[in-house]
JSON list of C-alpha atoms in Angstrom, two decimals:
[
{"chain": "E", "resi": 784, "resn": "UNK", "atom": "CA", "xyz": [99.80, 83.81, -66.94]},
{"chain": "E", "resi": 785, "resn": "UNK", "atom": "CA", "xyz": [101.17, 80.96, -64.32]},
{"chain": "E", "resi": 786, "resn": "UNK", "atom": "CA", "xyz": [100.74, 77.20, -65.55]},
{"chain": "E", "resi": 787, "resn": "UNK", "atom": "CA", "xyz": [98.01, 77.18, -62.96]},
{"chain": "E", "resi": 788, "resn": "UNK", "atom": "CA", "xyz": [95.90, 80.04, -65.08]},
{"chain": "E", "resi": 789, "resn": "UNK", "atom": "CA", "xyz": [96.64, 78.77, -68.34]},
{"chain": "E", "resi": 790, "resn": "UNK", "atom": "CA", "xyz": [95.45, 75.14, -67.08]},
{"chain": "E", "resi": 791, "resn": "UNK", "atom": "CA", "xyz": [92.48, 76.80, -65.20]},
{"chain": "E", "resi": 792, "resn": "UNK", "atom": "CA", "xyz": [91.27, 78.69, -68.79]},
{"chain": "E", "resi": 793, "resn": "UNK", "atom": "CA", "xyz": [91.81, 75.39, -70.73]},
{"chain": "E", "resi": 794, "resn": "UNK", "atom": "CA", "xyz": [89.64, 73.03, -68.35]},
{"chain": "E", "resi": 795, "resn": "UNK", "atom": "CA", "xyz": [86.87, 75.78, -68.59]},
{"chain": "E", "resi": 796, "resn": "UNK", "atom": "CA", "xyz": [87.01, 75.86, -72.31]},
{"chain": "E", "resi": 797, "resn": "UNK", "atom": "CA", "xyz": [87.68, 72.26, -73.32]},
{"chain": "E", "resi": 798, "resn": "UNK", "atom": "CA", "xyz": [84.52, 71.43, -74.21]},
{"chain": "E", "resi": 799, "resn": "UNK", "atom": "CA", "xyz": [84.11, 74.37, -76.21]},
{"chain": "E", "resi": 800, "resn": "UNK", "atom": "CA", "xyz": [87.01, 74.88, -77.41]},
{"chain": "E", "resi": 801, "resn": "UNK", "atom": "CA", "xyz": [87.13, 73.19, -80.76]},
{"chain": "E", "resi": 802, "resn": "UNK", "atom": "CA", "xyz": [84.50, 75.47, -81.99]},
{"chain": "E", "resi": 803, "resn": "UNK", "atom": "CA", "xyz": [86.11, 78.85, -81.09]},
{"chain": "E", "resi": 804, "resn": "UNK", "atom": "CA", "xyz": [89.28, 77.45, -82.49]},
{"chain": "E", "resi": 805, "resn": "UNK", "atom": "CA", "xyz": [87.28, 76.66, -86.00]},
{"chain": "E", "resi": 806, "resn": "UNK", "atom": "CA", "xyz": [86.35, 79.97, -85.49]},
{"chain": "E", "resi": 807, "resn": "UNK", "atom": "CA", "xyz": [90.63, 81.44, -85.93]},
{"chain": "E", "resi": 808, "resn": "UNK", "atom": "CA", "xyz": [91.11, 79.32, -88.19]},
{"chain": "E", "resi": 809, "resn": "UNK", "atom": "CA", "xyz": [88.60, 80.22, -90.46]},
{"chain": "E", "resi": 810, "resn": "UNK", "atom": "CA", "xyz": [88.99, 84.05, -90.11]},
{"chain": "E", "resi": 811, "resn": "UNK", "atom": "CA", "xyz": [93.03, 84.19, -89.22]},
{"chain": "E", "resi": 812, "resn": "UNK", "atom": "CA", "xyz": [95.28, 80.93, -89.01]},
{"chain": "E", "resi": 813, "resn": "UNK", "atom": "CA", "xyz": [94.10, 78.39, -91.38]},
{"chain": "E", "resi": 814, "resn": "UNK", "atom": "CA", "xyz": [96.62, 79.03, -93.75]},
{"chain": "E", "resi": 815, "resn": "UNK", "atom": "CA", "xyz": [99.45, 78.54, -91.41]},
{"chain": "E", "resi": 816, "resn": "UNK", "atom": "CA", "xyz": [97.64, 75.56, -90.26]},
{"chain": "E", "resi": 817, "resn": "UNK", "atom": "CA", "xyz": [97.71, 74.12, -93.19]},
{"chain": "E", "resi": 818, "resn": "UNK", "atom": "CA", "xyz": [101.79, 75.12, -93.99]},
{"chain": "E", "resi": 819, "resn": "UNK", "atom": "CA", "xyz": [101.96, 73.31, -90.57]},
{"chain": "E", "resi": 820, "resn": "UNK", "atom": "CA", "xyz": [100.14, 70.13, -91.77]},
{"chain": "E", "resi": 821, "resn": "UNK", "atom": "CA", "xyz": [101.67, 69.80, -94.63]},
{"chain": "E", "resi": 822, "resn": "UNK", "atom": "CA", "xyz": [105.16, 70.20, -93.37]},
{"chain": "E", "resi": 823, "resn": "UNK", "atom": "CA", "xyz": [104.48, 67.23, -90.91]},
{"chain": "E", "resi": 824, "resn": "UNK", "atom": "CA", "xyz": [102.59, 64.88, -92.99]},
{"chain": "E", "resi": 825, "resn": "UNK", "atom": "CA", "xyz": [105.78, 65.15, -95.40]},
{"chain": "E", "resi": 826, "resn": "UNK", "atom": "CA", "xyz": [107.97, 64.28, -92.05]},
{"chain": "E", "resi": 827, "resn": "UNK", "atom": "CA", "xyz": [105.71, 61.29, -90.45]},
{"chain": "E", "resi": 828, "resn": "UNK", "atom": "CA", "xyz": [106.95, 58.00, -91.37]},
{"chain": "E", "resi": 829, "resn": "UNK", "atom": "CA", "xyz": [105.00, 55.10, -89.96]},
{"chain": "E", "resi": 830, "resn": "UNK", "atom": "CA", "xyz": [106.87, 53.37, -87.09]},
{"chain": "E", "resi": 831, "resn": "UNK", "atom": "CA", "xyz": [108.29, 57.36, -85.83]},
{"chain": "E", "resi": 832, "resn": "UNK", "atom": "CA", "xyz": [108.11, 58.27, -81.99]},
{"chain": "E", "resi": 833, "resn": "UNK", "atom": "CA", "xyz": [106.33, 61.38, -82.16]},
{"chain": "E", "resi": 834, "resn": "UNK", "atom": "CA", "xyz": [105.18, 63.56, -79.39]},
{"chain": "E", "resi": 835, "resn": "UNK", "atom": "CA", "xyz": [102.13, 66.29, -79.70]},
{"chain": "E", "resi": 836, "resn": "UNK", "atom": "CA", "xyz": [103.31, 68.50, -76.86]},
{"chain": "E", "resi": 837, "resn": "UNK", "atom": "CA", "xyz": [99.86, 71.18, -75.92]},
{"chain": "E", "resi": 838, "resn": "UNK", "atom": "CA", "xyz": [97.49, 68.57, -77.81]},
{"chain": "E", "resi": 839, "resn": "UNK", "atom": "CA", "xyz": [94.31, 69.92, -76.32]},
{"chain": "E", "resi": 840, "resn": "UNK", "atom": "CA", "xyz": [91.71, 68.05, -77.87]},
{"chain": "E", "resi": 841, "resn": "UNK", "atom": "CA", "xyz": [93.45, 65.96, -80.40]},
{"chain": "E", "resi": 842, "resn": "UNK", "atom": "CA", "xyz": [92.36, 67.70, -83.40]},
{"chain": "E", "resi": 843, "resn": "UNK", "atom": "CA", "xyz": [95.51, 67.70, -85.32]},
{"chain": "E", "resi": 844, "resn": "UNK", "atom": "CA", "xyz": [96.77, 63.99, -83.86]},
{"chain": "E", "resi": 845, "resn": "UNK", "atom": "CA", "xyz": [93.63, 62.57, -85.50]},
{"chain": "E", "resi": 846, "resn": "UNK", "atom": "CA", "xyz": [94.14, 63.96, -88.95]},
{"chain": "E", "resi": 847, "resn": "UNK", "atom": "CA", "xyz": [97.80, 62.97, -88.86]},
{"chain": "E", "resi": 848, "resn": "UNK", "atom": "CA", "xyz": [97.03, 59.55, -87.62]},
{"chain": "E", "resi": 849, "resn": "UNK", "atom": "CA", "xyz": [95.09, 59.15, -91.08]},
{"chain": "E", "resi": 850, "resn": "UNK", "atom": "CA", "xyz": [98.28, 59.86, -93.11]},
{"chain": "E", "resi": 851, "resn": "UNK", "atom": "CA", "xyz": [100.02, 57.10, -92.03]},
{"chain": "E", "resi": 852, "resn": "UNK", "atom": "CA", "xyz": [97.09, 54.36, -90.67]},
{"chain": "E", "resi": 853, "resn": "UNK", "atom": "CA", "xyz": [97.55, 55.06, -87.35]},
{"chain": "E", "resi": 854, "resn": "UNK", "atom": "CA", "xyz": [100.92, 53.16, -87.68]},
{"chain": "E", "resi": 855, "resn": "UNK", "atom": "CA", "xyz": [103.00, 56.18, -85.13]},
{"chain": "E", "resi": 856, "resn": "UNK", "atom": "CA", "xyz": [104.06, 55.57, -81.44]},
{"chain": "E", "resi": 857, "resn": "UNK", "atom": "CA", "xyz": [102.07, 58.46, -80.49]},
{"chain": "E", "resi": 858, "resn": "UNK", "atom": "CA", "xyz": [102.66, 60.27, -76.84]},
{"chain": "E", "resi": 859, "resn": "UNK", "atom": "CA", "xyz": [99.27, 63.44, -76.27]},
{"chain": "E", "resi": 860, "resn": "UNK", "atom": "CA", "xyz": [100.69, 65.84, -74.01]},
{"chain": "E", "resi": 861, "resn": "UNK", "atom": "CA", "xyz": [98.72, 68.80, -72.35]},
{"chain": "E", "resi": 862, "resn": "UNK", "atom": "CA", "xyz": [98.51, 70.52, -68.94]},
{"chain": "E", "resi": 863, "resn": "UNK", "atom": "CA", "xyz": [94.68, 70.24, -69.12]},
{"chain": "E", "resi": 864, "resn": "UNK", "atom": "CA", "xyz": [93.50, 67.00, -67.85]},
{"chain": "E", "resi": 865, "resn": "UNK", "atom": "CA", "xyz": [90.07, 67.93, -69.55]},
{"chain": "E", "resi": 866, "resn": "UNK", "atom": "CA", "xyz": [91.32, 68.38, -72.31]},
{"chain": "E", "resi": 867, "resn": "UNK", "atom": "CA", "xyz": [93.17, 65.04, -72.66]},
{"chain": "E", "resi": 868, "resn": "UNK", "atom": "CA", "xyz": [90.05, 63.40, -71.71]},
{"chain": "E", "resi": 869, "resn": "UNK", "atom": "CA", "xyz": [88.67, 64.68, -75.11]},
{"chain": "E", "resi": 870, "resn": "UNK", "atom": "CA", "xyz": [91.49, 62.53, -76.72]},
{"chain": "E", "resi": 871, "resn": "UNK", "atom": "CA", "xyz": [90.22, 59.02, -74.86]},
{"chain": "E", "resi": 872, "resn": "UNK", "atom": "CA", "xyz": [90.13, 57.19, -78.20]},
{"chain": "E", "resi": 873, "resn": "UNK", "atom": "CA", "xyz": [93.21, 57.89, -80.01]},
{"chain": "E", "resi": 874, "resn": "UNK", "atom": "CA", "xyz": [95.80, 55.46, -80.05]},
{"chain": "E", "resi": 875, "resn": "UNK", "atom": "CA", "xyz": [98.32, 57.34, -77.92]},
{"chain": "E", "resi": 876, "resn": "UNK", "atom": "CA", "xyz": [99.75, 57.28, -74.50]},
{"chain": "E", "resi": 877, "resn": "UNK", "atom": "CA", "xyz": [98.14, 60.57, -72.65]},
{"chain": "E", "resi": 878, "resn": "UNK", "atom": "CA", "xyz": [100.46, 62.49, -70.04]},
{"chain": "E", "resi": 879, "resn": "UNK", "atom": "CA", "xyz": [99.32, 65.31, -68.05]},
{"chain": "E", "resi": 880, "resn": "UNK", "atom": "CA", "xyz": [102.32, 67.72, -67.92]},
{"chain": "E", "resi": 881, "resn": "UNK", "atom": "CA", "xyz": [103.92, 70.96, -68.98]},
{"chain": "E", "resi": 882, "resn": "UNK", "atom": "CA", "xyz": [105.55, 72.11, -72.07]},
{"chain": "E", "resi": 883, "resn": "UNK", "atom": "CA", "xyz": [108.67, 73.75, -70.09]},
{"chain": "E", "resi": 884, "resn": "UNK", "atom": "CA", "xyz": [109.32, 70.69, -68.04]},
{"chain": "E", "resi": 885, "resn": "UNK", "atom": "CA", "xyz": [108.67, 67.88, -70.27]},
{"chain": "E", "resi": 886, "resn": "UNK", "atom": "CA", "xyz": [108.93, 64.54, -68.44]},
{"chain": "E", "resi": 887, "resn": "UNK", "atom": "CA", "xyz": [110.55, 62.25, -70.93]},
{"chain": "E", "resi": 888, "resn": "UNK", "atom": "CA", "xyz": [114.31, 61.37, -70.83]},
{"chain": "E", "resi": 889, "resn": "UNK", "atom": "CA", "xyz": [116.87, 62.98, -73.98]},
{"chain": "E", "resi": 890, "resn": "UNK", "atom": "CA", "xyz": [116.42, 61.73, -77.93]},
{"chain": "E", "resi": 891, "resn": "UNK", "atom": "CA", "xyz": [113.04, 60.29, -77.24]},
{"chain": "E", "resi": 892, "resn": "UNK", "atom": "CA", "xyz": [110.96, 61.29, -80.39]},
{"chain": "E", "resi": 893, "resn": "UNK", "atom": "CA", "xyz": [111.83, 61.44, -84.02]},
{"chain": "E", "resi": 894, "resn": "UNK", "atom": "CA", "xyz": [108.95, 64.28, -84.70]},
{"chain": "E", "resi": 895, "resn": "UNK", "atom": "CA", "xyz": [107.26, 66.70, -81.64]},
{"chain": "E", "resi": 896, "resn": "UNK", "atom": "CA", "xyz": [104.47, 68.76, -82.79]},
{"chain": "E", "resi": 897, "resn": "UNK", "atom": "CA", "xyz": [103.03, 72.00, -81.05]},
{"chain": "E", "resi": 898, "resn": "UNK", "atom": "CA", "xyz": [100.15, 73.91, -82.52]},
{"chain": "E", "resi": 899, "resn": "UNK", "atom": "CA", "xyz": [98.59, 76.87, -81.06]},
{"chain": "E", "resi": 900, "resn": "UNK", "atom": "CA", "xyz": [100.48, 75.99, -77.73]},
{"chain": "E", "resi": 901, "resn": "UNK", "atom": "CA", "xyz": [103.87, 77.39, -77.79]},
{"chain": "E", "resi": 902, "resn": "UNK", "atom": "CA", "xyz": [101.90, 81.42, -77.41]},
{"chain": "E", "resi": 903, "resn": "UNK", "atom": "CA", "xyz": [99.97, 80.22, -74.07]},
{"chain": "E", "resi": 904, "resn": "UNK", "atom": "CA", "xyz": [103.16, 80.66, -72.22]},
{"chain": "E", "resi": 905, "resn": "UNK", "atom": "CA", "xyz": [104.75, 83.88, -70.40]},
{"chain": "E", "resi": 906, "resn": "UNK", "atom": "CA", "xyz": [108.27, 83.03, -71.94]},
{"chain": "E", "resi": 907, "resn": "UNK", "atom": "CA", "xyz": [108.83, 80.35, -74.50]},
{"chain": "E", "resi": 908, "resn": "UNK", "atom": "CA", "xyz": [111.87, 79.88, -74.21]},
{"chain": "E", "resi": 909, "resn": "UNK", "atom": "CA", "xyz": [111.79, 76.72, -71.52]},
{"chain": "E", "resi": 910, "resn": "UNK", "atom": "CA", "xyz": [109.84, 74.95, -73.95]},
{"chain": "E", "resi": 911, "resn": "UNK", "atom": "CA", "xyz": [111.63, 75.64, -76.68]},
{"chain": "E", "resi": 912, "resn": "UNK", "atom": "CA", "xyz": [114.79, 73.83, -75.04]},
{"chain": "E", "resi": 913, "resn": "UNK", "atom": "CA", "xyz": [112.93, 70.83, -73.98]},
{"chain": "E", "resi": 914, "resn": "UNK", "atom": "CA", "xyz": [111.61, 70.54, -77.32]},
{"chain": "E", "resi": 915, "resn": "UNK", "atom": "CA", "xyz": [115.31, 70.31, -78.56]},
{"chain": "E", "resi": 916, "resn": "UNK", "atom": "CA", "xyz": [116.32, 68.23, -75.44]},
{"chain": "E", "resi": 917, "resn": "UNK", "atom": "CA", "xyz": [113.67, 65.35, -76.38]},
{"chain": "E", "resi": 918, "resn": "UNK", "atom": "CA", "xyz": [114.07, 65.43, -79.95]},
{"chain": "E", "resi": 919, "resn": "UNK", "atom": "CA", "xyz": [116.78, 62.74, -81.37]},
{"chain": "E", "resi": 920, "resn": "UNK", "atom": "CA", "xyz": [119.24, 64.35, -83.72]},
{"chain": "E", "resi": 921, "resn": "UNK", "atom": "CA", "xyz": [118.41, 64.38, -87.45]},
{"chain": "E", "resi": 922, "resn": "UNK", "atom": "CA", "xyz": [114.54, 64.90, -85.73]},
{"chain": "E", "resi": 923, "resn": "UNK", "atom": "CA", "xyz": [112.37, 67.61, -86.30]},
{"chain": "E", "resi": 924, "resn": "UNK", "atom": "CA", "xyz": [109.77, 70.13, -84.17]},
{"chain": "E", "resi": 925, "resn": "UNK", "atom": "CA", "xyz": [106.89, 71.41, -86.02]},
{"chain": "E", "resi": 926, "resn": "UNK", "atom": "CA", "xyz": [105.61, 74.97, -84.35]},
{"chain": "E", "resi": 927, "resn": "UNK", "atom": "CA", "xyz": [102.48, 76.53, -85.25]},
{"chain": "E", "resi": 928, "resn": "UNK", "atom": "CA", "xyz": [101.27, 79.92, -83.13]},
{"chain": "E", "resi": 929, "resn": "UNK", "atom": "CA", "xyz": [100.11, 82.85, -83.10]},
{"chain": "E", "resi": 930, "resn": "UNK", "atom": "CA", "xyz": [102.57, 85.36, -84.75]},
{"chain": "E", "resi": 931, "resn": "UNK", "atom": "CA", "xyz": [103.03, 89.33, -84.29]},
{"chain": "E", "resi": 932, "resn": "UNK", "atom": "CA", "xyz": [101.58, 89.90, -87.69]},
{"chain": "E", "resi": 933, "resn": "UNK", "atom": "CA", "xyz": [99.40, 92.36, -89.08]},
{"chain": "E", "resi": 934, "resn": "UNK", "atom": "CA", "xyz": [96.01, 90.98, -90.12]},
{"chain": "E", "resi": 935, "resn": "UNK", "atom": "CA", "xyz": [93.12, 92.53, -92.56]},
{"chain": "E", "resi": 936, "resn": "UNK", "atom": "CA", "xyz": [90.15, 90.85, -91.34]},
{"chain": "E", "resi": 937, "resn": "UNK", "atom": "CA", "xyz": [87.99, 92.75, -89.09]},
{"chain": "E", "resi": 938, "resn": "UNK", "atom": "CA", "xyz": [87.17, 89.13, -87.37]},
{"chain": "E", "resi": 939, "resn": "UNK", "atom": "CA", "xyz": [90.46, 88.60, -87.57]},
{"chain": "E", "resi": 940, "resn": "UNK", "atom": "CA", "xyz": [91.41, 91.11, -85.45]},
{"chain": "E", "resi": 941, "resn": "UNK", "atom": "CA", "xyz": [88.42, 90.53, -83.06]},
{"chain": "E", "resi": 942, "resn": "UNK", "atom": "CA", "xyz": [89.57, 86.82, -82.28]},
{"chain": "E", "resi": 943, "resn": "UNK", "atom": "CA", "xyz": [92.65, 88.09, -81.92]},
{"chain": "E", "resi": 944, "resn": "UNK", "atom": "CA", "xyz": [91.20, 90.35, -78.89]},
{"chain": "E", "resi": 945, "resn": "UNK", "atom": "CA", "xyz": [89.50, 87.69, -77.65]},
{"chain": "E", "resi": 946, "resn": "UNK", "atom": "CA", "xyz": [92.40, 85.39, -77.55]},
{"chain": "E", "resi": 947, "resn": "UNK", "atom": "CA", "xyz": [94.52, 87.82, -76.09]},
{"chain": "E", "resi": 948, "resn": "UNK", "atom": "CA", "xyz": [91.99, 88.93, -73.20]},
{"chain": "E", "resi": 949, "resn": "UNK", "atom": "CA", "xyz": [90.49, 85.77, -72.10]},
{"chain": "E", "resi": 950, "resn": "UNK", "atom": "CA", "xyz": [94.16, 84.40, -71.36]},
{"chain": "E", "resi": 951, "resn": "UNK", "atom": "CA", "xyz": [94.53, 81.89, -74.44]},
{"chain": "E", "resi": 952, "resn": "UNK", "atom": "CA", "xyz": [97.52, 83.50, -75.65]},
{"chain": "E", "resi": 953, "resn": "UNK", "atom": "CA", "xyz": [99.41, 86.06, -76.56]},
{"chain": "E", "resi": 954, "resn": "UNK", "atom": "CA", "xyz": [101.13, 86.86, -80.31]},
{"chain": "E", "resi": 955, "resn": "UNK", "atom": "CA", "xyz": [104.93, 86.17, -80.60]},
{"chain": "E", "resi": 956, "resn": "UNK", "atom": "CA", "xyz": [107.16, 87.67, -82.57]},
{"chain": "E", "resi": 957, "resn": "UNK", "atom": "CA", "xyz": [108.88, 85.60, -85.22]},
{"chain": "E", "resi": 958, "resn": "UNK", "atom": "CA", "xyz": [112.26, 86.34, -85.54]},
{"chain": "E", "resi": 959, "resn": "UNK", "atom": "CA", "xyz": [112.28, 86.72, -81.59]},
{"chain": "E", "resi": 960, "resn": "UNK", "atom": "CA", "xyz": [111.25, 82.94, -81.53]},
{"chain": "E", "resi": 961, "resn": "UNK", "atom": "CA", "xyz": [113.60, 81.76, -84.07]},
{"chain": "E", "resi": 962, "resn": "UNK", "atom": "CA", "xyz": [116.33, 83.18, -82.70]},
{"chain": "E", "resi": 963, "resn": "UNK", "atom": "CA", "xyz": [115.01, 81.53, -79.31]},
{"chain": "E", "resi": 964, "resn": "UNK", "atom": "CA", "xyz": [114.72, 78.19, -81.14]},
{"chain": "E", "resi": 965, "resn": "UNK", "atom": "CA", "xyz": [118.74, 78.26, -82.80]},
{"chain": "E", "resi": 966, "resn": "UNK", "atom": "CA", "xyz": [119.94, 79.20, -79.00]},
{"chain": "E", "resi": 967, "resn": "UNK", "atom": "CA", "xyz": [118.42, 76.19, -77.65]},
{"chain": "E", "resi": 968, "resn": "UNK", "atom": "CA", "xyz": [120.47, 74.06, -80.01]},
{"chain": "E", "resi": 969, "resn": "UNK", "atom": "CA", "xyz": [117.89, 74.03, -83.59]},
{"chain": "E", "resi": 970, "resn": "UNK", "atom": "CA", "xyz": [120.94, 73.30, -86.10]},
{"chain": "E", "resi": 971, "resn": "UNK", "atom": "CA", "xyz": [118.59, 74.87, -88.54]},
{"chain": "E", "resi": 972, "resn": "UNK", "atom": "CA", "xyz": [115.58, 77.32, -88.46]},
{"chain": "E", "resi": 973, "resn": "UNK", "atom": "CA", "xyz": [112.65, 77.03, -91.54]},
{"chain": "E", "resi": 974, "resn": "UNK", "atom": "CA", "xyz": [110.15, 79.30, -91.59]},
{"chain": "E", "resi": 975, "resn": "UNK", "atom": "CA", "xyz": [106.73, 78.15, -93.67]},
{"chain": "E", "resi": 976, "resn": "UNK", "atom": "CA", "xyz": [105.04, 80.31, -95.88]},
{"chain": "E", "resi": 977, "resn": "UNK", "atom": "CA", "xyz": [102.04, 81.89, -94.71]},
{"chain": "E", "resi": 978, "resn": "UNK", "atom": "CA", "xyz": [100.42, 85.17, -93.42]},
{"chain": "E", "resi": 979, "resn": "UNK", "atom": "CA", "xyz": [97.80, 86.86, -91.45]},
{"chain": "E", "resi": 980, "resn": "UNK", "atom": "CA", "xyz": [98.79, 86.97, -87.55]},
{"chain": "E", "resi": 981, "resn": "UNK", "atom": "CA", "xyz": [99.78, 83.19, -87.84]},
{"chain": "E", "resi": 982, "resn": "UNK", "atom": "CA", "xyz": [103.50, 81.75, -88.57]},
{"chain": "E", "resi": 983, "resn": "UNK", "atom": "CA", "xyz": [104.72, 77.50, -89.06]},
{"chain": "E", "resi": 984, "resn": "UNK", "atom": "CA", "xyz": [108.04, 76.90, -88.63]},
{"chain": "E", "resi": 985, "resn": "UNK", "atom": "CA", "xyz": [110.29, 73.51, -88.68]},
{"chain": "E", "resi": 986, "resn": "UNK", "atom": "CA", "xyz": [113.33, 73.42, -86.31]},
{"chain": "E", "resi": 987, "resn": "UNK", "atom": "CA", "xyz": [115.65, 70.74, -87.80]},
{"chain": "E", "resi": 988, "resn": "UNK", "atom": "CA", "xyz": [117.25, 69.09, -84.93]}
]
């Protein structure tokens, strides 16, 4: 899909969105969800720089917020301007923009987090490089998405459908993206345990 598409199928769904997503993780990708949480609430300091990069309706940013009191320079990014306007009362600077052309200068953030965005694009690999360009070194980048995996659930398998059809997404494969992510200059690679057709992974910067 073009940035225009995937923008155009987020503003329709943002204000349903957070129940359909419930809905995957539930059935398919809570447990990398939570291998995803975890990882970053054992990152996030208070006083870190940390970008959310494909926020959509601040979901995660709110329940890391409550690890550390709120106490993060927090930047919401997402191309949907609907769906940043479901994230009015965080305490976070809100950009519209894109994933593969991030506007933010080199070694900005000490922690960028991306769940369930990374799969809305046609190639990854743009955003993969300005997730390593705007990450300071010694930083990390927290990935959650939807993974080339087999699943066993018969809703599983449905959402994934659904997901795949109405434009959401599509399912990368892992090894594909970590290789992607140690090209674009990850000095190391960790992969989070989990399964179902979800994968977490930390790129240590």
């Amino acid at each position: 899909m073009s940035l225009i598409e995937t923008r155009n199928a987020y503003d329709v769904t943002a204000d349903t969105y957070s129940v359909s997503h419930a809905r995957w993780l539930r059935f398919a990708g809570g447990e990398a969800q939570c291998a995803f949480e975890g990882a970053v609430s054992a990152l996030l300091r208070p006083g870190m720089r940390m970008l959310d990069a494909a926020c959509g309706t601040g979901a995660v940013a709110r329940r890391l917020l409550m690890g550390v009191n709120g106490q993060v320079d927090l930047v919401l990014l997402d191309t949907s301007q609907r769906m940043l306007n479901r994230c009015s009362e965080i305490p976070a600077e809100r950009v519209l923009g894109c994933m593969k052309c991030l506007p933010f200068d080199d070694d900005q953030f000490d922690l960028l987090t991306c769940a369930w965005g990374i799969e809305t694009l046609a190639d990854p690999w743009p955003a993969l490089t300005e997730f390593v360009r705007v990450t300071r070194p010694g930083g990390h980048v927290c990935l959650v998405f939807c993974a080339e995996r087999p699943t066993p659930s018969l809703v599983g398998r449905v959402l994934r459908h659904s997901i795949v059809n109405s434009g959401r997404g599509t399912f990368l494969n892992c090894q594909n993206l970590r290789q992607l992510a140690e090209t674009a200059g990850a000095e190391r690679v960790q992969m989070l345990h989990c399964t179902g057709p979800a994968a977490a992974m930390i790129l240590h910067i």
